Amino acid sequence: MQLGIVGLGRMGANMVLRLGRAGHHCVVYDRDTKVVADVVRQSEGKATAATSPQDLIGKLSAPRNVWLMVPAGITDRVIADYAPQLQKDDTLIDGGNSYYIDDIRRAKDLSVKGVNYLDVGTSGGIWGLERGYCLMIGGPDGAVKRLDPIFKTLAPGKGETPATPGRDKLGGTAADGYLHCGPSGAGHFVKMVHNGIEYGLMAAYAEGLNILRHAGVGKVGREAASAEVTPLRQPEHFQYDFKLADIAEVWRRGSVVASWLLDLTAEALTEDPELKKDRDTVEKIDKGMPHGVPDSGEGRWTIQAAIEEGVPCTVLSAALYERFTSRGADKTACWLLQAMRRKFGGH
């Protein structure tokens, strides 16, 4: 099958290569011409370079399929480059992390000229080339069915993942790693909540390992006891020197908290037990440079959806706020806390 792919970043380039291995042909475009050349070379004849949006559209046969893998913040601008050239029955796919409400608007706008719009939440990161991509799809049935060969190729398939008991009776594509979740916006809604959960899981691992990291505080002591600082009452209870890489590794094997995120955590700790590289990234605040742990939007949108639905999501909210804290966004609040303490005596 033929597919145009716009955006050859960490995921887009590997998607081209995975599709090529299965015999699909991609016409590819990126603002970085060197990246385009590299992907075409690696594809071994399964990808063709495009020099502009017009060139990409011209090299596709009708009905055309164009998949965007660009940051959410520029998706509308990129769509504006392609939409005027698309024709009835063509399909535009957004595989980035767009806000699902934007998808509803885009689908409505494109439907006026008979163009299909699919929102495809894509999870798998830089590992997708080998592992495949979990795909959460929103949009009209006909377009989804027509692109099924593309989705099936990109998805992981059943692989070595044990079957869920009783799943064979339900049918469908979920067990293959891709799912038509519903109408426009449904794919990115599911992906939005997926990423909100991811924030919470990451925060849980990070906080738990941080407690282990400080379990030797009894050896070094805490700040000098005073009216302002609670003393460590029983330092003999905190005499441990845990190796976080070893703990993450043992948890990977047979533990109920085992997961792919934990696999990646163990790998990071094995490569750099003191997390120096990541520590330098977070602590750039003092140099007036970007710092802290970013959030690309999905965590915020998940919490906003929960508010509108009237359902609690306390863990996911706390995980998002921790990212804000990591970027120094709480500094004024901390200064005010200290100002208030000073004013009433510091106790």
CSV table of C-alpha atoms in Angstrom, one decimal:
chain,number,residue,atom,x,y,z
A,1,MET,CA,0.0,0.0,0.0
A,2,GLN,CA,1.1,3.6,-0.6
A,3,LEU,CA,1.4,6.1,2.1
A,4,GLY,CA,2.7,9.7,2.4
A,5,ILE,CA,4.5,10.4,5.7
A,6,VAL,CA,5.2,14.0,6.8
A,7,GLY,CA,7.6,14.4,9.7
A,8,LEU,CA,10.6,12.1,10.1
A,9,GLY,CA,11.5,12.5,13.7
A,10,ARG,CA,12.1,9.9,16.4
A,11,MET,CA,8.9,8.0,15.4
A,12,GLY,CA,8.1,9.0,11.8
A,13,ALA,CA,11.4,7.7,10.4
A,14,ASN,CA,11.1,4.3,12.1
A,15,MET,CA,7.5,4.0,10.9
A,16,VAL,CA,8.7,4.4,7.3
A,17,LEU,CA,11.3,1.7,7.8
A,18,ARG,CA,8.8,-0.7,9.5
A,19,LEU,CA,6.3,-0.2,6.7
A,20,GLY,CA,9.0,-0.7,4.1
A,21,ARG,CA,10.0,-4.1,5.6
A,22,ALA,CA,6.5,-5.3,5.0
A,23,GLY,CA,6.4,-4.1,1.3
A,24,HIS,CA,4.5,-0.9,1.7
A,25,HIS,CA,5.8,2.2,-0.2
A,26,CYS,CA,6.1,5.6,1.5
A,27,VAL,CA,6.5,9.0,0.0
A,28,VAL,CA,8.3,11.0,2.7
A,29,TYR,CA,8.8,14.7,3.5
A,30,ASP,CA,10.6,16.6,6.3
A,31,ARG,CA,11.9,20.1,6.5
A,32,ASP,CA,15.4,18.6,7.1
A,33,THR,CA,16.5,17.3,3.7
A,34,LYS,CA,19.3,15.4,5.2
A,35,VAL,CA,16.9,13.4,7.3
A,36,VAL,CA,14.8,12.7,4.2
A,37,ALA,CA,17.9,11.4,2.4
A,38,ASP,CA,18.9,9.2,5.3
A,39,VAL,CA,15.5,7.6,5.6
A,40,VAL,CA,15.2,7.0,1.8
A,41,ARG,CA,18.7,5.3,1.9
A,42,GLN,CA,17.8,3.1,4.9
A,43,SER,CA,14.5,2.1,3.3
A,44,GLU,CA,16.3,0.3,0.5
A,45,GLY,CA,14.0,1.4,-2.2
A,46,LYS,CA,10.8,1.4,-0.2
A,47,ALA,CA,10.6,5.1,0.3
A,48,THR,CA,10.7,8.0,-2.2
A,49,ALA,CA,11.7,11.6,-1.2
A,50,ALA,CA,9.4,14.5,-1.7
A,51,THR,CA,10.7,18.1,-1.8
A,52,SER,CA,7.5,19.9,-0.9
A,53,PRO,CA,3.9,19.2,0.1
A,54,GLN,CA,2.9,19.6,-3.5
A,55,ASP,CA,5.5,17.1,-4.6
A,56,LEU,CA,4.4,14.6,-2.0
A,57,ILE,CA,0.7,14.8,-3.0
A,58,GLY,CA,1.7,14.5,-6.7
A,59,LYS,CA,3.6,11.3,-6.1
A,60,LEU,CA,0.7,9.6,-4.4
A,61,SER,CA,-2.0,7.7,-6.3
A,62,ALA,CA,-5.7,8.4,-5.6
A,63,PRO,CA,-7.2,7.8,-3.1
A,64,ARG,CA,-4.3,9.4,-1.3
A,65,ASN,CA,-3.3,8.7,2.3
A,66,VAL,CA,-1.1,11.3,4.1
A,67,TRP,CA,0.1,10.6,7.7
A,68,LEU,CA,1.3,13.5,9.7
A,69,MET,CA,3.9,12.8,12.5
A,70,VAL,CA,4.5,16.4,13.7
A,71,PRO,CA,4.2,18.2,17.1
A,72,ALA,CA,0.7,19.0,18.1
A,73,GLY,CA,1.5,22.7,18.2
A,74,ILE,CA,2.1,22.9,14.5
A,75,THR,CA,-0.4,20.3,13.2
A,76,ASP,CA,-3.0,22.9,12.0
A,77,ARG,CA,-0.3,24.8,10.1
A,78,VAL,CA,0.9,21.6,8.4
A,79,ILE,CA,-2.7,20.6,7.6
A,80,ALA,CA,-3.2,24.0,6.0
A,81,ASP,CA,-0.3,23.1,3.6
A,82,TYR,CA,-1.9,19.8,2.5
A,83,ALA,CA,-5.7,20.2,2.8
A,84,PRO,CA,-6.1,22.4,-0.3
A,85,GLN,CA,-4.5,19.7,-2.5
A,86,LEU,CA,-6.5,16.8,-1.1
A,87,GLN,CA,-9.5,15.5,-3.0
A,88,LYS,CA,-12.7,13.5,-2.3
A,89,ASP,CA,-12.0,10.1,-0.7
A,90,ASP,CA,-8.4,11.1,0.2
A,91,THR,CA,-7.5,10.5,3.9
A,92,LEU,CA,-5.4,12.7,6.2
A,93,ILE,CA,-4.1,11.0,9.3
A,94,ASP,CA,-2.7,12.8,12.4
A,95,GLY,CA,-0.5,10.4,14.3
A,96,GLY,CA,0.8,13.0,16.8
A,97,ASN,CA,-0.5,13.9,20.2
A,98,SER,CA,-3.2,16.4,19.2
A,99,TYR,CA,-6.0,17.5,21.6
A,100,TYR,CA,-9.1,15.4,20.7
A,101,ILE,CA,-11.3,18.5,20.5
A,102,ASP,CA,-9.1,19.8,17.7
A,103,ASP,CA,-9.6,16.5,15.9
A,104,ILE,CA,-13.4,17.0,16.0
A,105,ARG,CA,-13.0,20.4,14.4
A,106,ARG,CA,-10.6,19.2,11.7
A,107,ALA,CA,-12.7,16.2,10.7
A,108,LYS,CA,-15.7,18.5,10.3
A,109,ASP,CA,-13.8,21.0,8.2
A,110,LEU,CA,-12.3,18.4,5.9
A,111,SER,CA,-15.5,16.5,5.5
A,112,VAL,CA,-16.9,19.5,3.5
A,113,LYS,CA,-14.7,18.5,0.6
A,114,GLY,CA,-15.1,14.7,1.1
A,115,VAL,CA,-11.7,14.2,2.7
A,116,ASN,CA,-11.5,11.7,5.5
A,117,TYR,CA,-9.6,12.6,8.7
A,118,LEU,CA,-8.3,10.0,11.1
A,119,ASP,CA,-6.8,10.7,14.5
A,120,VAL,CA,-4.4,7.9,15.5
A,121,GLY,CA,-2.9,7.9,19.0
A,122,THR,CA,0.5,6.3,18.5
A,123,SER,CA,2.5,4.8,21.3
A,124,GLY,CA,5.8,3.0,21.1
A,125,GLY,CA,8.4,5.7,21.0
A,126,ILE,CA,11.9,5.0,19.5
A,127,TRP,CA,11.3,1.3,20.1
A,128,GLY,CA,8.5,1.0,17.6
A,129,LEU,CA,10.6,-0.1,14.7
A,130,GLU,CA,11.2,-3.5,16.3
A,131,ARG,CA,8.4,-3.7,18.9
A,132,GLY,CA,5.7,-2.1,16.8
A,133,TYR,CA,3.3,0.7,17.7
A,134,CYS,CA,0.2,0.6,19.8
A,135,LEU,CA,-2.4,2.4,17.7
A,136,MET,CA,-5.6,4.0,19.0
A,137,ILE,CA,-7.7,5.1,16.0
A,138,GLY,CA,-10.6,7.6,15.6
A,139,GLY,CA,-12.6,8.4,12.5
A,140,PRO,CA,-15.0,7.0,9.9
A,141,ASP,CA,-15.3,3.3,9.4
A,142,GLY,CA,-14.6,3.2,5.7
A,143,ALA,CA,-11.3,5.0,5.9
A,144,VAL,CA,-10.2,2.9,8.9
A,145,LYS,CA,-11.0,-0.3,7.1
A,146,ARG,CA,-9.2,0.8,3.9
A,147,LEU,CA,-6.1,1.6,5.9
A,148,ASP,CA,-6.2,-1.6,7.9
A,149,PRO,CA,-3.1,-3.1,6.1
A,150,ILE,CA,-1.1,0.0,7.3
A,151,PHE,CA,-2.3,-0.3,10.8
A,152,LYS,CA,-1.7,-4.0,11.0
A,153,THR,CA,1.8,-3.6,9.8
A,154,LEU,CA,2.7,-0.8,12.2
A,155,ALA,CA,1.1,-2.6,15.2
A,156,PRO,CA,3.0,-5.1,17.3
A,157,GLY,CA,0.7,-8.1,16.5
A,158,LYS,CA,0.1,-10.8,19.1
A,159,GLY,CA,3.9,-11.6,19.3
A,160,GLU,CA,4.9,-13.2,22.6
A,161,THR,CA,2.4,-11.4,24.8
A,162,PRO,CA,0.3,-14.1,26.5
A,163,ALA,CA,-3.3,-14.2,25.4
A,164,THR,CA,-5.9,-12.7,27.7
A,165,PRO,CA,-8.2,-15.6,28.8
A,166,GLY,CA,-11.4,-15.5,26.9
A,167,ARG,CA,-10.2,-12.8,24.5
A,168,ASP,CA,-10.5,-15.1,21.5
A,169,LYS,CA,-14.3,-15.1,21.9
A,170,LEU,CA,-14.5,-11.3,21.6
A,171,GLY,CA,-12.6,-10.9,18.3
A,172,GLY,CA,-11.5,-7.6,16.9
A,173,THR,CA,-8.0,-6.2,16.4
A,174,ALA,CA,-7.2,-5.1,20.0
A,175,ALA,CA,-5.1,-8.2,20.6
A,176,ASP,CA,-3.0,-7.3,17.6
A,177,GLY,CA,-2.2,-3.9,19.1
A,178,TYR,CA,-4.5,-1.6,17.2
A,179,LEU,CA,-8.1,-0.5,17.8
A,180,HIS,CA,-10.7,1.6,16.1
A,181,CYS,CA,-11.9,3.4,19.2
A,182,GLY,CA,-14.8,5.3,17.7
A,183,PRO,CA,-15.6,8.5,15.7
A,184,SER,CA,-13.4,11.5,15.2
A,185,GLY,CA,-11.4,12.4,18.3
A,186,ALA,CA,-11.8,9.0,19.9
A,187,GLY,CA,-8.3,7.8,19.1
A,188,HIS,CA,-6.6,10.8,20.6
A,189,PHE,CA,-9.0,10.8,23.6
A,190,VAL,CA,-7.9,7.2,24.4
A,191,LYS,CA,-4.2,8.2,23.8
A,192,MET,CA,-4.7,11.3,26.0
A,193,VAL,CA,-5.8,9.2,29.0
A,194,HIS,CA,-3.0,6.6,28.2
A,195,ASN,CA,-0.5,9.4,28.6
A,196,GLY,CA,-2.1,10.7,31.7
A,197,ILE,CA,-1.8,7.2,33.2
A,198,GLU,CA,1.8,7.2,32.0
A,199,TYR,CA,2.5,10.3,34.0
A,200,GLY,CA,1.1,8.6,37.1
A,201,LEU,CA,3.1,5.4,36.6
A,202,MET,CA,6.3,7.3,36.0
A,203,ALA,CA,5.7,9.4,39.1
A,204,ALA,CA,5.1,6.3,41.3
A,205,TYR,CA,8.3,4.6,40.2
A,206,ALA,CA,10.3,7.9,40.7
A,207,GLU,CA,8.8,8.6,44.1
A,208,GLY,CA,9.3,5.1,45.4
A,209,LEU,CA,12.9,4.8,44.2
A,210,ASN,CA,13.6,8.3,45.7
A,211,ILE,CA,12.4,7.0,49.1
A,212,LEU,CA,14.9,4.1,48.7
A,213,ARG,CA,17.6,6.5,47.7
A,214,HIS,CA,17.2,8.4,51.0
A,215,ALA,CA,16.9,5.4,53.2
A,216,GLY,CA,20.4,6.0,54.6
A,217,VAL,CA,19.6,9.4,56.0
A,218,GLY,CA,20.3,8.1,59.5
A,219,LYS,CA,24.0,7.7,58.6
A,220,VAL,CA,24.5,11.3,57.6
A,221,GLY,CA,22.0,13.0,59.8
A,222,ARG,CA,19.5,15.7,59.0
A,223,GLU,CA,19.8,19.5,59.4
A,224,ALA,CA,20.7,20.5,62.9
A,225,ALA,CA,17.7,20.1,65.2
A,226,SER,CA,15.9,23.4,65.9
A,227,ALA,CA,12.4,24.8,66.5
A,228,GLU,CA,12.1,25.0,62.7
A,229,VAL,CA,13.2,21.6,61.6
A,230,THR,CA,11.8,18.3,62.8
A,231,PRO,CA,14.7,16.1,63.9
A,232,LEU,CA,15.2,12.5,62.7
A,233,ARG,CA,14.1,10.8,65.9
A,234,GLN,CA,15.4,7.3,65.3
A,235,PRO,CA,18.3,7.5,62.9
A,236,GLU,CA,19.0,3.8,63.5
A,237,HIS,CA,15.9,3.0,61.4
A,238,PHE,CA,17.5,4.6,58.4
A,239,GLN,CA,20.8,2.9,57.9
A,240,TYR,CA,20.4,1.4,54.5
A,241,ASP,CA,22.5,1.9,51.3
A,242,PHE,CA,20.3,0.6,48.5
A,243,LYS,CA,21.6,0.2,45.0
A,244,LEU,CA,18.7,1.4,42.9
A,245,ALA,CA,19.8,-0.3,39.7
A,246,ASP,CA,19.7,-3.7,41.6
A,247,ILE,CA,16.3,-3.0,43.0
A,248,ALA,CA,14.8,-2.0,39.7
A,249,GLU,CA,16.3,-5.1,38.2
A,250,VAL,CA,14.9,-7.5,40.8
A,251,TRP,CA,11.5,-5.9,40.5
A,252,ARG,CA,11.5,-6.7,36.8
A,253,ARG,CA,11.5,-10.4,37.5
A,254,GLY,CA,8.2,-11.8,38.9
A,255,SER,CA,7.1,-8.6,40.7
A,256,VAL,CA,3.5,-7.3,40.3
A,257,VAL,CA,5.0,-3.9,39.5
A,258,ALA,CA,7.0,-5.2,36.5
A,259,SER,CA,6.4,-3.2,33.3
A,260,TRP,CA,8.1,-1.9,30.2
A,261,LEU,CA,8.6,1.5,32.0
A,262,LEU,CA,10.4,-0.4,34.8
A,263,ASP,CA,12.5,-2.1,32.2
A,264,LEU,CA,13.5,1.3,30.8
A,265,THR,CA,14.2,2.6,34.4
A,266,ALA,CA,16.4,-0.4,35.1
A,267,GLU,CA,18.3,0.3,31.9
A,268,ALA,CA,18.8,3.9,32.7
A,269,LEU,CA,20.1,3.2,36.2
A,270,THR,CA,22.4,0.5,34.9
A,271,GLU,CA,23.9,2.9,32.4
A,272,ASP,CA,24.2,5.8,34.8
A,273,PRO,CA,23.5,4.9,38.5
A,274,GLU,CA,23.8,8.6,39.6
A,275,LEU,CA,21.6,9.8,36.8
A,276,LYS,CA,24.2,12.5,36.1
A,277,LYS,CA,23.0,13.2,32.5
A,278,ASP,CA,19.4,13.5,33.5
A,279,ARG,CA,20.3,15.5,36.7
A,280,ASP,CA,22.2,18.0,34.5
A,281,THR,CA,19.1,18.4,32.3
A,282,VAL,CA,16.7,19.0,35.2
A,283,GLU,CA,19.1,21.4,37.1
A,284,LYS,CA,19.7,23.8,34.2
A,285,ILE,CA,17.3,26.1,36.0
A,286,ASP,CA,20.2,27.9,37.6
A,287,LYS,CA,21.7,28.7,34.2
A,288,GLY,CA,18.6,30.3,32.8
A,289,MET,CA,18.1,27.4,30.4
A,290,PRO,CA,15.2,25.0,29.8
A,291,HIS,CA,14.9,22.7,32.7
A,292,GLY,CA,12.8,20.2,34.6
A,293,VAL,CA,10.6,17.5,33.3
A,294,PRO,CA,8.4,18.6,30.3
A,295,ASP,CA,4.7,17.9,29.8
A,296,SER,CA,3.5,17.9,26.2
A,297,GLY,CA,-0.1,18.5,27.0
A,298,GLU,CA,-1.8,15.1,27.3
A,299,GLY,CA,-1.7,15.0,31.1
A,300,ARG,CA,-3.3,18.5,31.3
A,301,TRP,CA,-6.0,17.4,28.8
A,302,THR,CA,-6.7,14.2,30.8
A,303,ILE,CA,-7.3,16.2,33.9
A,304,GLN,CA,-9.5,18.7,32.1
A,305,ALA,CA,-11.6,15.9,30.7
A,306,ALA,CA,-11.9,14.4,34.2
A,307,ILE,CA,-13.1,17.8,35.6
A,308,GLU,CA,-15.7,18.1,32.8
A,309,GLU,CA,-16.9,14.5,33.5
A,310,GLY,CA,-17.0,15.1,37.2
A,311,VAL,CA,-14.7,12.2,38.0
A,312,PRO,CA,-11.6,12.2,40.3
A,313,CYS,CA,-8.1,11.7,39.1
A,314,THR,CA,-6.0,12.6,42.1
A,315,VAL,CA,-2.9,10.5,41.2
A,316,LEU,CA,-2.7,11.8,37.6
A,317,SER,CA,-3.1,15.4,38.8
A,318,ALA,CA,-0.4,15.0,41.4
A,319,ALA,CA,1.9,13.6,38.7
A,320,LEU,CA,1.3,16.5,36.4
A,321,TYR,CA,1.9,19.1,39.3
A,322,GLU,CA,5.2,17.3,40.1
A,323,ARG,CA,6.4,18.1,36.6
A,324,PHE,CA,5.4,21.8,37.1
A,325,THR,CA,7.4,21.7,40.4
A,326,SER,CA,10.5,20.2,38.6
A,327,ARG,CA,10.5,23.3,36.4
A,328,GLY,CA,10.7,25.7,39.3
A,329,ALA,CA,7.1,26.8,38.9
A,330,ASP,CA,6.5,26.6,42.7
A,331,LYS,CA,9.3,29.1,43.6
A,332,THR,CA,7.1,32.1,44.4
A,333,ALA,CA,4.8,29.8,46.5
A,334,CYS,CA,7.9,28.6,48.5
A,335,TRP,CA,9.1,32.2,49.0
A,336,LEU,CA,5.6,33.1,50.3
A,337,LEU,CA,5.5,30.2,52.7
A,338,GLN,CA,8.8,31.2,54.1
A,339,ALA,CA,7.6,34.9,54.3
A,340,MET,CA,4.5,33.8,56.3
A,341,ARG,CA,6.6,31.6,58.6
A,342,ARG,CA,8.9,34.5,59.2
A,343,LYS,CA,6.1,36.8,60.0
A,344,PHE,CA,4.5,34.6,62.7
A,345,GLY,CA,7.8,33.6,64.2
A,346,GLY,CA,9.1,30.7,62.1
A,347,HIS,CA,7.7,27.9,64.2
